[in-house]
Coordinates of C-alpha atoms in Angstrom, one line a residue:
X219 CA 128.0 106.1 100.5
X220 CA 124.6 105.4 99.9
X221 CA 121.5 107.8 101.6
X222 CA 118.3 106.1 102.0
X223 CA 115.2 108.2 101.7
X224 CA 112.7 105.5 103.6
X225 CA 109.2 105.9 101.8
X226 CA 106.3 105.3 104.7
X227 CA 103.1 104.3 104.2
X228 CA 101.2 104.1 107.5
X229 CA 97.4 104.5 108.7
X230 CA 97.8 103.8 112.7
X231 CA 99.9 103.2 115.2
X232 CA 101.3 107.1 115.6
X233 CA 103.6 106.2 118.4
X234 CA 105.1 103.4 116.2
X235 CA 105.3 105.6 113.2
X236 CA 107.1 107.8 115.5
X237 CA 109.3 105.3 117.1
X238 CA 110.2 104.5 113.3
X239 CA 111.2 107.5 112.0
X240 CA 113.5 109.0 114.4
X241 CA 115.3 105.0 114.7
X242 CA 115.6 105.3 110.6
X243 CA 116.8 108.8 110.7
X244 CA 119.2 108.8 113.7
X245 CA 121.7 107.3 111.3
X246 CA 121.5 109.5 108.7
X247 CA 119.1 108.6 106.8
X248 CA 115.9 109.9 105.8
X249 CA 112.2 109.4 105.6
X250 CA 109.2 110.6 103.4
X251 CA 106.0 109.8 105.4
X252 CA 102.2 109.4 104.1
X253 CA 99.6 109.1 106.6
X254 CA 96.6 107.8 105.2
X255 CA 93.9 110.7 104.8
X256 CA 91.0 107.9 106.1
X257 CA 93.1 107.6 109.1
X258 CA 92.2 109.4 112.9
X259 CA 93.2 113.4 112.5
X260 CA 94.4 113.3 116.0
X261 CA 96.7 110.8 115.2
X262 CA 98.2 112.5 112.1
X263 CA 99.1 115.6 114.2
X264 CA 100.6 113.5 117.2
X265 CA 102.9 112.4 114.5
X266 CA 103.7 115.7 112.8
X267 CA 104.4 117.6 116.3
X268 CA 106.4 115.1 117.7
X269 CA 108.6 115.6 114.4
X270 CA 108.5 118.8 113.4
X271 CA 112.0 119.4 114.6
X272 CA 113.7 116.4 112.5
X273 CA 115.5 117.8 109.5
X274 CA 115.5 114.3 108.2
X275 CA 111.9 113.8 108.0
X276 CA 109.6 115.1 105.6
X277 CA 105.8 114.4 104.9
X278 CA 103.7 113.9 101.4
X279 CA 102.5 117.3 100.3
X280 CA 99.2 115.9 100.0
X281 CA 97.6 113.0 101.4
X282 CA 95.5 110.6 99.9
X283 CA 92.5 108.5 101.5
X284 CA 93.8 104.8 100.6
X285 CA 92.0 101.9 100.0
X286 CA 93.2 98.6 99.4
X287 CA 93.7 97.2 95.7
X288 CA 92.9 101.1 94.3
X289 CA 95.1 103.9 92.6
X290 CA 95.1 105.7 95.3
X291 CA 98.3 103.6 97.7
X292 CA 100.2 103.9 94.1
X293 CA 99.1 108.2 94.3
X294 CA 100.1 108.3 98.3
X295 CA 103.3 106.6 97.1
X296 CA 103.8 109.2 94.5
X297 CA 103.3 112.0 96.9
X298 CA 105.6 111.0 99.7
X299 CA 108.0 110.3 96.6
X300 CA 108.0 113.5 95.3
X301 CA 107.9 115.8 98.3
X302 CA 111.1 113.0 99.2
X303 CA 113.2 113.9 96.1
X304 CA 112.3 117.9 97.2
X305 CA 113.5 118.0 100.2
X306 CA 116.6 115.4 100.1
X307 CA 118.8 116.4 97.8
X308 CA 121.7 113.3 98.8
X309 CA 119.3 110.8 99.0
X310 CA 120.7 107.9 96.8
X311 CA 118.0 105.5 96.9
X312 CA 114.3 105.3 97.8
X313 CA 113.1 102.3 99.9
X314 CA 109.3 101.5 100.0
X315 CA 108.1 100.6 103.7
X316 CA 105.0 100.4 105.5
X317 CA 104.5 100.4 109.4
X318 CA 104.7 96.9 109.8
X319 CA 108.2 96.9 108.5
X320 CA 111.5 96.7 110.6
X321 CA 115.0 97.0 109.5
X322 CA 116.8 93.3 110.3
X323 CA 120.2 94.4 109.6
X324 CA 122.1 97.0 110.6
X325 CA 122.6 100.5 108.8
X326 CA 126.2 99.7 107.8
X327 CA 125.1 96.5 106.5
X328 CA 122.3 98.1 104.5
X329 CA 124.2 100.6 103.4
X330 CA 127.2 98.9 102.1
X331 CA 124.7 96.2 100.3
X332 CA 123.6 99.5 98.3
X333 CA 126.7 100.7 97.3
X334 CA 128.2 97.2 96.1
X335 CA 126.3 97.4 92.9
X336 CA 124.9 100.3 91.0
X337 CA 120.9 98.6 90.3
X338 CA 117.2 98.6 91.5
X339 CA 115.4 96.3 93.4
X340 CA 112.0 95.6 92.4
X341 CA 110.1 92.5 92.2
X342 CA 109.1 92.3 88.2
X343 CA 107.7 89.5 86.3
X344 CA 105.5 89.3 83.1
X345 CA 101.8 90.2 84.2
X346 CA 100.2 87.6 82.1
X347 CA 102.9 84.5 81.7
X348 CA 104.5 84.2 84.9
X349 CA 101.9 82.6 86.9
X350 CA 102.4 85.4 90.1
X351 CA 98.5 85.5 90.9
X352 CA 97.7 82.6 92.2
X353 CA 93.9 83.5 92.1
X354 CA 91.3 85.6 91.4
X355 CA 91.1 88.2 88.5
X356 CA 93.8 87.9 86.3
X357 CA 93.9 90.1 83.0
X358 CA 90.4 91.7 84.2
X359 CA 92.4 93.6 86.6
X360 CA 93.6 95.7 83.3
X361 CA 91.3 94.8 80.6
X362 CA 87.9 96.2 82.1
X363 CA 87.7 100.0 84.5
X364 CA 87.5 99.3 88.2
X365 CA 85.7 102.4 89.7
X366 CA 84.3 101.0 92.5
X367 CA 86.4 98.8 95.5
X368 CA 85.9 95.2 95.4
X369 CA 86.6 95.3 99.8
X370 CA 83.8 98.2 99.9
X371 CA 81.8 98.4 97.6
X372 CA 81.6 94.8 96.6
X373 CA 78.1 94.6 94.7
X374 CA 79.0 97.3 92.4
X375 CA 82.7 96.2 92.2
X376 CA 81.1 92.8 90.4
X377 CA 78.1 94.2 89.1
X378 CA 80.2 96.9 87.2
X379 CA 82.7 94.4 86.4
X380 CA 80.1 91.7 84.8
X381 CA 78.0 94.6 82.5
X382 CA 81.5 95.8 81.0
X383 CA 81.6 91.9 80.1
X384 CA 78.7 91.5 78.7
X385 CA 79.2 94.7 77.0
X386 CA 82.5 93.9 75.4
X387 CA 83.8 97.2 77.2
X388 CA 87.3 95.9 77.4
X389 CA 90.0 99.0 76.6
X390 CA 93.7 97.9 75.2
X391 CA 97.0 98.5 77.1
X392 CA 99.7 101.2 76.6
X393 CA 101.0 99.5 73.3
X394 CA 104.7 100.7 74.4
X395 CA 104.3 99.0 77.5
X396 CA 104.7 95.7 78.6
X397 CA 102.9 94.6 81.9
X398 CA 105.1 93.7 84.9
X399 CA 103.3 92.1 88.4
X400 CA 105.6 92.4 91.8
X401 CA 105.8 93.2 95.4
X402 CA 105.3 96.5 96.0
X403 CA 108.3 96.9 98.3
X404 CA 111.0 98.1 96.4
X405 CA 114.3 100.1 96.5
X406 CA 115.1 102.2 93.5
X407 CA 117.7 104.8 92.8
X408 CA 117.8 108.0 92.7
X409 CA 117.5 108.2 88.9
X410 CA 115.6 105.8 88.3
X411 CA 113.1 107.8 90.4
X412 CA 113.1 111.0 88.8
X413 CA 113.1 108.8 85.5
X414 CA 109.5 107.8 86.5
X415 CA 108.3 111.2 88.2
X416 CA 109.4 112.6 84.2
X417 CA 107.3 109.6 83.1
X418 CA 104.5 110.3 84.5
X419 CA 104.4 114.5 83.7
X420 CA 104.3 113.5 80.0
X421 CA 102.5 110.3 79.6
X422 CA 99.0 111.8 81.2
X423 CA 97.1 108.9 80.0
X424 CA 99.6 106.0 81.3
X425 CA 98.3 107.2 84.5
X426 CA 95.0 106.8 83.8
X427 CA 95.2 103.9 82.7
X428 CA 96.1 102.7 85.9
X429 CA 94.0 104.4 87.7
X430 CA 91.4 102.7 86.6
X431 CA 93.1 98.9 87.0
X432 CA 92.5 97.0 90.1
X433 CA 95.2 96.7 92.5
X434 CA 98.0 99.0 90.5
X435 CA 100.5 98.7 93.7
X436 CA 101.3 95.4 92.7
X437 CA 101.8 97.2 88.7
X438 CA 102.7 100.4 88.0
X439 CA 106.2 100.7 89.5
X440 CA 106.9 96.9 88.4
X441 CA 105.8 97.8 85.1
X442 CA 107.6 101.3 84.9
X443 CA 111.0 100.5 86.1
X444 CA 112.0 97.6 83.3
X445 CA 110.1 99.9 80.7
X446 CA 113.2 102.9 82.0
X447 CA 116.1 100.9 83.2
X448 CA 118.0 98.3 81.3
X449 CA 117.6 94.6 82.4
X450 CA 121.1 94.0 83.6
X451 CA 120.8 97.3 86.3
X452 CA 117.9 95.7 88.1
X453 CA 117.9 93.1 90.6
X454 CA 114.2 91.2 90.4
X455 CA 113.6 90.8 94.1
X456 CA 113.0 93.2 97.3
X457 CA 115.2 93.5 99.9
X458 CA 112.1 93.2 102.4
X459 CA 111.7 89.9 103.8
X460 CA 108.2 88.7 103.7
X461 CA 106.2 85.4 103.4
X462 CA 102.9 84.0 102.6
X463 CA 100.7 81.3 104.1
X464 CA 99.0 78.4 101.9
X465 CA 96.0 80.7 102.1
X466 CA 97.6 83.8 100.8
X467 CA 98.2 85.9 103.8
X468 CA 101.2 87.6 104.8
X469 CA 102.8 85.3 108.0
X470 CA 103.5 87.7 111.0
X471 CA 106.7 87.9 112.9
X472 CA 107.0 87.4 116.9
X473 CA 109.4 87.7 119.2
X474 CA 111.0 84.0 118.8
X475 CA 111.9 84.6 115.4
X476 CA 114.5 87.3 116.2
X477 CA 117.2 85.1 115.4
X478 CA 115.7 83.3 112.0
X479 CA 115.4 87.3 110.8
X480 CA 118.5 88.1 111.1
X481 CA 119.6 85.0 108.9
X482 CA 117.6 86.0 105.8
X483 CA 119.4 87.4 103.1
X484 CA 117.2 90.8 103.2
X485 CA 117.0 94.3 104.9
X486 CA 114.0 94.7 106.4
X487 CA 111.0 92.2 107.4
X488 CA 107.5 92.6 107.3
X489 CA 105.1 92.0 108.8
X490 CA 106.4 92.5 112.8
X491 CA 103.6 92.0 115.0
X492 CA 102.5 95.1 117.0
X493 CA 102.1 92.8 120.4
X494 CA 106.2 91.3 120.0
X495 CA 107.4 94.1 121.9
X496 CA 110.5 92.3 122.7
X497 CA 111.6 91.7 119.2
X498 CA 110.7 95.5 118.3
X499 CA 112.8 96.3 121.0
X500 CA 115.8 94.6 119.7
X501 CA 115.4 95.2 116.0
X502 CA 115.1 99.0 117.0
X503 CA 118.6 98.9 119.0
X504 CA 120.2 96.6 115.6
X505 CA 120.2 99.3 112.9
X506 CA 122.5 101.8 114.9
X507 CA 124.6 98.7 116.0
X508 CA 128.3 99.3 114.3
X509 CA 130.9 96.4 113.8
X510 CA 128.0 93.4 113.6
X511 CA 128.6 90.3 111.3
X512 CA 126.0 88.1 109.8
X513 CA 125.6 85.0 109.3
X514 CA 123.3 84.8 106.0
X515 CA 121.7 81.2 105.6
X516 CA 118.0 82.3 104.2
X517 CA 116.6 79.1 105.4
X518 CA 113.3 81.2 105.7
X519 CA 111.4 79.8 103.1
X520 CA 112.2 76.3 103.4
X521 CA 111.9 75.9 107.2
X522 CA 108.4 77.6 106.6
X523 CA 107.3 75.4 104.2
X524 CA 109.2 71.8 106.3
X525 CA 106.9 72.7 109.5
X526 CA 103.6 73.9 108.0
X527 CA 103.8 71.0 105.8
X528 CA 103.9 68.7 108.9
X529 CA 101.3 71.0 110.9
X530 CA 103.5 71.5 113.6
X531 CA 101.8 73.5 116.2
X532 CA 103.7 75.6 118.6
X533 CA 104.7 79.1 119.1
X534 CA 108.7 78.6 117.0
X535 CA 108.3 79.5 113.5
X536 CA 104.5 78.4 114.0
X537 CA 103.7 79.9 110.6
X538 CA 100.3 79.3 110.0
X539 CA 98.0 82.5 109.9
X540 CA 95.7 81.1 112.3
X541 CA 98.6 79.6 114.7
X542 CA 100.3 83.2 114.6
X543 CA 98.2 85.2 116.7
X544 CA 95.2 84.2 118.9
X545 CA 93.5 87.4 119.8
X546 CA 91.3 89.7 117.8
X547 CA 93.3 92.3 119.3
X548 CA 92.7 94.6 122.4
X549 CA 92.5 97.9 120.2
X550 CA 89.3 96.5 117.8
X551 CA 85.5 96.0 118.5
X552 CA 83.7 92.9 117.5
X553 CA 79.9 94.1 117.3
X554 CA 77.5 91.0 117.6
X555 CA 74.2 91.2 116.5
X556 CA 72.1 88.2 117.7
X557 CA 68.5 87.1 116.1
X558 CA 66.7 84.1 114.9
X559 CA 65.0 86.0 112.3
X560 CA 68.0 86.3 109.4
X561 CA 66.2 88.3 107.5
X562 CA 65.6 91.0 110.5
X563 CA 69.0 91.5 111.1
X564 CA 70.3 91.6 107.5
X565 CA 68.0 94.5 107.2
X566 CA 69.0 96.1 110.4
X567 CA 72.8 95.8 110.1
X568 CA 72.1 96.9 106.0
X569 CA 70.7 100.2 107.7
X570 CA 73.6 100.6 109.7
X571 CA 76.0 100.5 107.1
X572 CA 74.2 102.9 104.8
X573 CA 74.0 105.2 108.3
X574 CA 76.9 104.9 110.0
X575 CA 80.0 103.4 107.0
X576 CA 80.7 100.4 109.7
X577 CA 81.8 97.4 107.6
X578 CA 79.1 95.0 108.5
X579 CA 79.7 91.0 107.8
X580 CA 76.0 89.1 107.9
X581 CA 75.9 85.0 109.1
X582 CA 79.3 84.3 108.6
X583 CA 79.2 81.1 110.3
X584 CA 75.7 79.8 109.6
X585 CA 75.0 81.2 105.8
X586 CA 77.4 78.9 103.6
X587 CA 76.8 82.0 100.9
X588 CA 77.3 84.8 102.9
X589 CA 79.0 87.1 101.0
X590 CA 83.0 87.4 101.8
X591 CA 86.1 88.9 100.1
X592 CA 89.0 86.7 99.3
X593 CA 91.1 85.6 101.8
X594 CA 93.2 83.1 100.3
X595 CA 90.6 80.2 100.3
X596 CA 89.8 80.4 104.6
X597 CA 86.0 81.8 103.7
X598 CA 85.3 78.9 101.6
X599 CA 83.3 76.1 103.8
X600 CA 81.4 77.0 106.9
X601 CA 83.4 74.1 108.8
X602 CA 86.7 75.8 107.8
X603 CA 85.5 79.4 109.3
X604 CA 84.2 78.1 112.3
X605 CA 87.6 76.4 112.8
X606 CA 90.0 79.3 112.4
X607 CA 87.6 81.7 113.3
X608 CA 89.5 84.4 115.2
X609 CA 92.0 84.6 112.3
X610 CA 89.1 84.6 109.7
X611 CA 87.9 87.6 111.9
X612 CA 91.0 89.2 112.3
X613 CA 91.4 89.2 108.3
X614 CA 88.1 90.7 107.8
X615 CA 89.5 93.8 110.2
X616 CA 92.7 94.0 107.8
X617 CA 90.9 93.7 104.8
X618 CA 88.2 96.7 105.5
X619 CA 90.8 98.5 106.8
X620 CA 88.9 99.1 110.5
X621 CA 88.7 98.7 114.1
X622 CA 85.0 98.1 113.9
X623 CA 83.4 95.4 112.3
X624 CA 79.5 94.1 112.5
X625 CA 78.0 90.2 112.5
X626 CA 75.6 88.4 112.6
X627 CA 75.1 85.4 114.4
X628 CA 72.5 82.9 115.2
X629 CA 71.9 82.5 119.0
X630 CA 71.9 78.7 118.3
X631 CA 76.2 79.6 118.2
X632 CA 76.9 79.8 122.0
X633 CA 79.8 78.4 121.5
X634 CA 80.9 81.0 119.6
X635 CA 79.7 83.4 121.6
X636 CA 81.6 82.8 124.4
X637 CA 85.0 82.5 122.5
X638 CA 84.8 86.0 120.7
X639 CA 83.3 87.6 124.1
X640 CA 86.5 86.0 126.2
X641 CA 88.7 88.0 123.5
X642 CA 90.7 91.0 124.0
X643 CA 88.3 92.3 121.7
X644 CA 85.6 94.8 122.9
X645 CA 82.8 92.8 121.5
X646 CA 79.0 94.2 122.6
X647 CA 76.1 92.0 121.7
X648 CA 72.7 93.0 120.7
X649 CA 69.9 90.1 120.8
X650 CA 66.9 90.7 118.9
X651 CA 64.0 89.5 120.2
X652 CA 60.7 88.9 117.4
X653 CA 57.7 87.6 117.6
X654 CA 57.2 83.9 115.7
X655 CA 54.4 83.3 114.0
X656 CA 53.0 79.5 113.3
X657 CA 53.5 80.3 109.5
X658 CA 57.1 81.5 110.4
X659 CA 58.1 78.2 112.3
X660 CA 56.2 76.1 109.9
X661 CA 58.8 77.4 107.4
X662 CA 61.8 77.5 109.2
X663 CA 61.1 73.4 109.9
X664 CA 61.2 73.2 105.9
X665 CA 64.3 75.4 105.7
X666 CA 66.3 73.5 108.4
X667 CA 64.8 69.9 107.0
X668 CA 62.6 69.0 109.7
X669 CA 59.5 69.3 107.2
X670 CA 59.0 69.3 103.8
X671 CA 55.8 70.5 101.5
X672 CA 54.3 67.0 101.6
X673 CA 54.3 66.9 105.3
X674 CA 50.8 66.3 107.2
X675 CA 49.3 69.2 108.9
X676 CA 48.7 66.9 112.3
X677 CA 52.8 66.1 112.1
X678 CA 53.3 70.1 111.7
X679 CA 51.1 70.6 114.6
X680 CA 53.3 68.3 116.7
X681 CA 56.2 69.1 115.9
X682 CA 55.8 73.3 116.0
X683 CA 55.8 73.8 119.7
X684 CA 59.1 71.9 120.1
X685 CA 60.5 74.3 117.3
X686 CA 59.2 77.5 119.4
X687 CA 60.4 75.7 122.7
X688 CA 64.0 75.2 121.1
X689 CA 64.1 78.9 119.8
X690 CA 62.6 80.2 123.4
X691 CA 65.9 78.0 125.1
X692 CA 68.7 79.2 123.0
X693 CA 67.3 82.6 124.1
X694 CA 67.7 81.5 127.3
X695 CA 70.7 80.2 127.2
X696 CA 72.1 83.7 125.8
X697 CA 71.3 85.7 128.8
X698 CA 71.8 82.9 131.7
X699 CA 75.4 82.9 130.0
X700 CA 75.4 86.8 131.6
X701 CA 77.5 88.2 128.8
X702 CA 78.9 91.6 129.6
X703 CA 77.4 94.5 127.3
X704 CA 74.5 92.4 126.4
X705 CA 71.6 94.7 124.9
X706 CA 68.0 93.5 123.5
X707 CA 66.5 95.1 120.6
X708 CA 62.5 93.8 121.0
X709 CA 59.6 93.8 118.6
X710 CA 57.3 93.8 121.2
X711 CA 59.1 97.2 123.0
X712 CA 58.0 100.9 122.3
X713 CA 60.5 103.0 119.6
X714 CA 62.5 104.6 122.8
X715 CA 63.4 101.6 124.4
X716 CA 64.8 100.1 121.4
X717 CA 66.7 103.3 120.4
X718 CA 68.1 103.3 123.9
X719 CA 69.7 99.5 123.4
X720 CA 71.0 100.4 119.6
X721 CA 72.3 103.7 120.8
X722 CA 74.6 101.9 123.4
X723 CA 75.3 99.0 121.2
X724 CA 76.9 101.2 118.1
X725 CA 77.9 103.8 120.5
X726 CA 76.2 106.5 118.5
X727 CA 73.5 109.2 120.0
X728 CA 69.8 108.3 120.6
X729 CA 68.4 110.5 117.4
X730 CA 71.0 108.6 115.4
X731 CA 69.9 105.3 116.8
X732 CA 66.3 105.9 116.3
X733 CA 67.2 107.0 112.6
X734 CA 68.6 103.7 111.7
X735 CA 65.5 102.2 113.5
X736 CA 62.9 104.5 111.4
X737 CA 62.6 101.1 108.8
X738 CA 58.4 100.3 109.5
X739 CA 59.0 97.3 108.1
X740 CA 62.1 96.1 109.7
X741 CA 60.7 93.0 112.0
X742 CA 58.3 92.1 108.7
X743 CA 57.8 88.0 107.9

């Protein structure tokens, strides 16, 4: 009978992570955990001492600090895999999760859909002719080196990429190999594992190859396992159970769609969402269930596709990203920065990534160029963010990987205000408050189109004091809204004063606030 060693990859939620592996194990089975080495230290240990005494679980000999799209989630899979194969001897077959997964069948169903046929499952199709990336970089991804991430490190991500094109510094790929794109959520034997562990002690430069490729997950295993196993001992799908929104993100499972789960012809689901405790609850209590039938009918896909077609709105099967979930979430902190002046703010919040590593976004609903990762075509038009703008938030936390995120926002958005500061969220504001000059105003009415260069000095004259009133009201209007957590950041106010506000706003000490503040020209025309 088949032994499952479950490979976890997980960065938060330690109770979860707990809850996980002692459900997975109780059965039988085992698990290999990796805890992300950027993750919280205290959370790592909570996990380690509440399963020290599990003879089923084991954890990577090393950890890794994972980003998204780099080598290193394909080097944390690698460890827990190989500290896995160590310690389990009867483990049959290795299955890929993450923390957001859940079993929807039980472990008698699971296990007898391993032993009916002797293959893999892994998601493999041809990198360059099968049409799986849908958009974005295609055969740059292997073609040019990636030694920056695009999520972080964005400038130098593109900047890097575009010199290597000017250059002509493309490099060839592994002739032997052919280039396979897939899921990353797999389930391979036990030989077809150690098959790839032998691969990669004697092809050295294989691996860095793709090391240096962007988003390798999706890659090396796909590539690997049809280049090892013959075609007719592997199946060309996972056994997870996942889906995807029009705009490219994975749709989230709540509590009403307990029953559709457990129709799809798969094992386990992702992604379950942390908040639908209910349904947590009862796929934890299904995989030691004995003796249960299914009733397999994997009307997933279509039913998805039937109702977001027709934009049904509702809670039942309401699929699409922005239907899904409504809250930022109670665990993050939304971190407004407020000022007329763009340019003020761009450089504070510039200084307080450089000082701090927060992932800062700049005027994400008022700068149509505002520079944004790809999230499947929601960042495109300023009308469209301002529409689904909790979701667009909420993919900005996945995608840097964070609790804590920075913006900026003009205080003409009240509106906005008040919808992210009802949130869940922990969401402090900090206005700043400059000075305007007539020179300022004068081209802020050209910027906005309330002036152009040809217009006549006596219409300017006119028409700037109603520009300064308007500015001096939506000032107003911020703190008559009596925002909780509101701070003030002043041009006009000595260093200490302003240290004090920044201090409480990022939550940092007063030396570290007025280190970030130490920028003479920071308030500069």
């Amino acid at each position: 009978m088949a032994r499952i060693a479950f490979i976890l990859l997980c960065h938060k939620d330690p109770e979860g992570v707990i809850e996980q592996a002692r459900r997975l194990t109780a059965v039988g089975d085992y698990m290999a955990i990796h805890f992300d080495g950027r993750a919280a230290p205290g959370d790592y240990r909570r996990i380690r001492a509440a399963l020290k005494d599990n003879p089923n679980v084991v954890f990577a000999w090393k950890r890794a600090k994972c980003g998204w799209g780099e080598w290193s989630l394909v080097q944390a899979t690698l460890y827990a895999v190989q500290s896995a194969v160590a310690a389990f001897p009867k483990a049959t077959h290795f299955y890929m999760l993450s923390g957001d997964c859940m079993a929807i069948k039980t472990a008698e169903y699971v296990h007898d859909t391993l032993d009916r046929e002797e293959v893999d499952y892994i998601e493999s199709f041809d990198f360059f002719t099968s049409g799986w990336i849908k958009t974005g970089l295609r055969e740059e991804r292997l073609i040019y080196r990636h030694p920056f991430n695009e999520r972080s490190a964005r400038r130098l991500f593109y900047a890097t990429l575009a010199l290597q094109r000017r250059l002509g510094l493309t490099r060839a790929v592994p002739a032997d190999l052919r280039i396979m794109i897939g899921s990353q959520w797999w389930c391979l034997r036990r030989a077809t594992i150690e098959a790839i562990l032998a691969f990669c002690r004697a092809r050295p430069a294989v691996l860095r190859f793709f090391r240096g490729t962007w988003i390798p997950d999706e890659t090396f295993f796909q590539t690997l396992v049809p280049h090892l196993v013959p075609d007719g001992e592997i199946r060309r799908r996972p056994l997870t159970f996942l889906m995807f929104s029009d705009y490219g993100m994975p749709v989230t499972f709540y509590n009403d769609h307990y029953g559709l789960l457990l129709n799809q012809d798969y094992l386990f689901a992702r992604k379950i969402s942390p908040e639908a405790r209910q349904l947590k609850a009862r796929l934890g209590d299904l995989y030691a269930a004995r003796g249960m039938r299914f009733r397999v009918s994997d009307e997933g896909r279509p039913l998805y596709q039937f109702l977001t077609g027709r934009g049904r709105v509702g809670r039942r099967f309401a699929p699409r990203v922005w239907e899904t979930e409504s809250s930022l979430g109670r665990e993050r902190e939304l971190m407004i920065v407020i000022c007329k002046k763009w340019h003020v703010a761009k450089r504070l919040v510039e200084r307080i990534r450089g000082r701090t590593g927060l992932p800062v976004v700049e005027y994400l609903f008022d700068e149509a160029d505002c520079p944004l990762p790809d999230l499947g075509g929601l960042q495109g038009r300023l009308e469209k963010r301002s529409r689904h703008r909790r979701a667009l938030l909420r993919m900005l936390f996945d995608h840097h990987r964070s609790h804590r995120l920075v913006l900026c926002m003009d205080p003409s958005g009240i509106d906005l205000l008040h919808d992210f500061c009802s949130d869940r969220a922990r969401t402090p504001l900090l206005e700043i408050e400059c000075s305007f000059s007539e020179a300022y105003l004068a081209g802020h009415a050209r910027r906005v189109g309330l002036a152009t260069e040809a217009t006549p000095p006596e219409t300017l004259a006119q028409l700037l004091p109603a520009i300064r009133n308007d500015i001096l009201h939506e000032g107003d209007r911020i703190r008559d809204a009596g925002f909780a957590g509101l701070g003030r950041l002043r041009e006009a106010a000595g260093e200490a004063e302003n240290a004090a506000a920044l201090a409480e706003f990022l939550s940092v000490s007063h030396d570290e606030a007025q280190e970030i503040l130490s920028l003479p020209h920071l308030f500069l025309d």
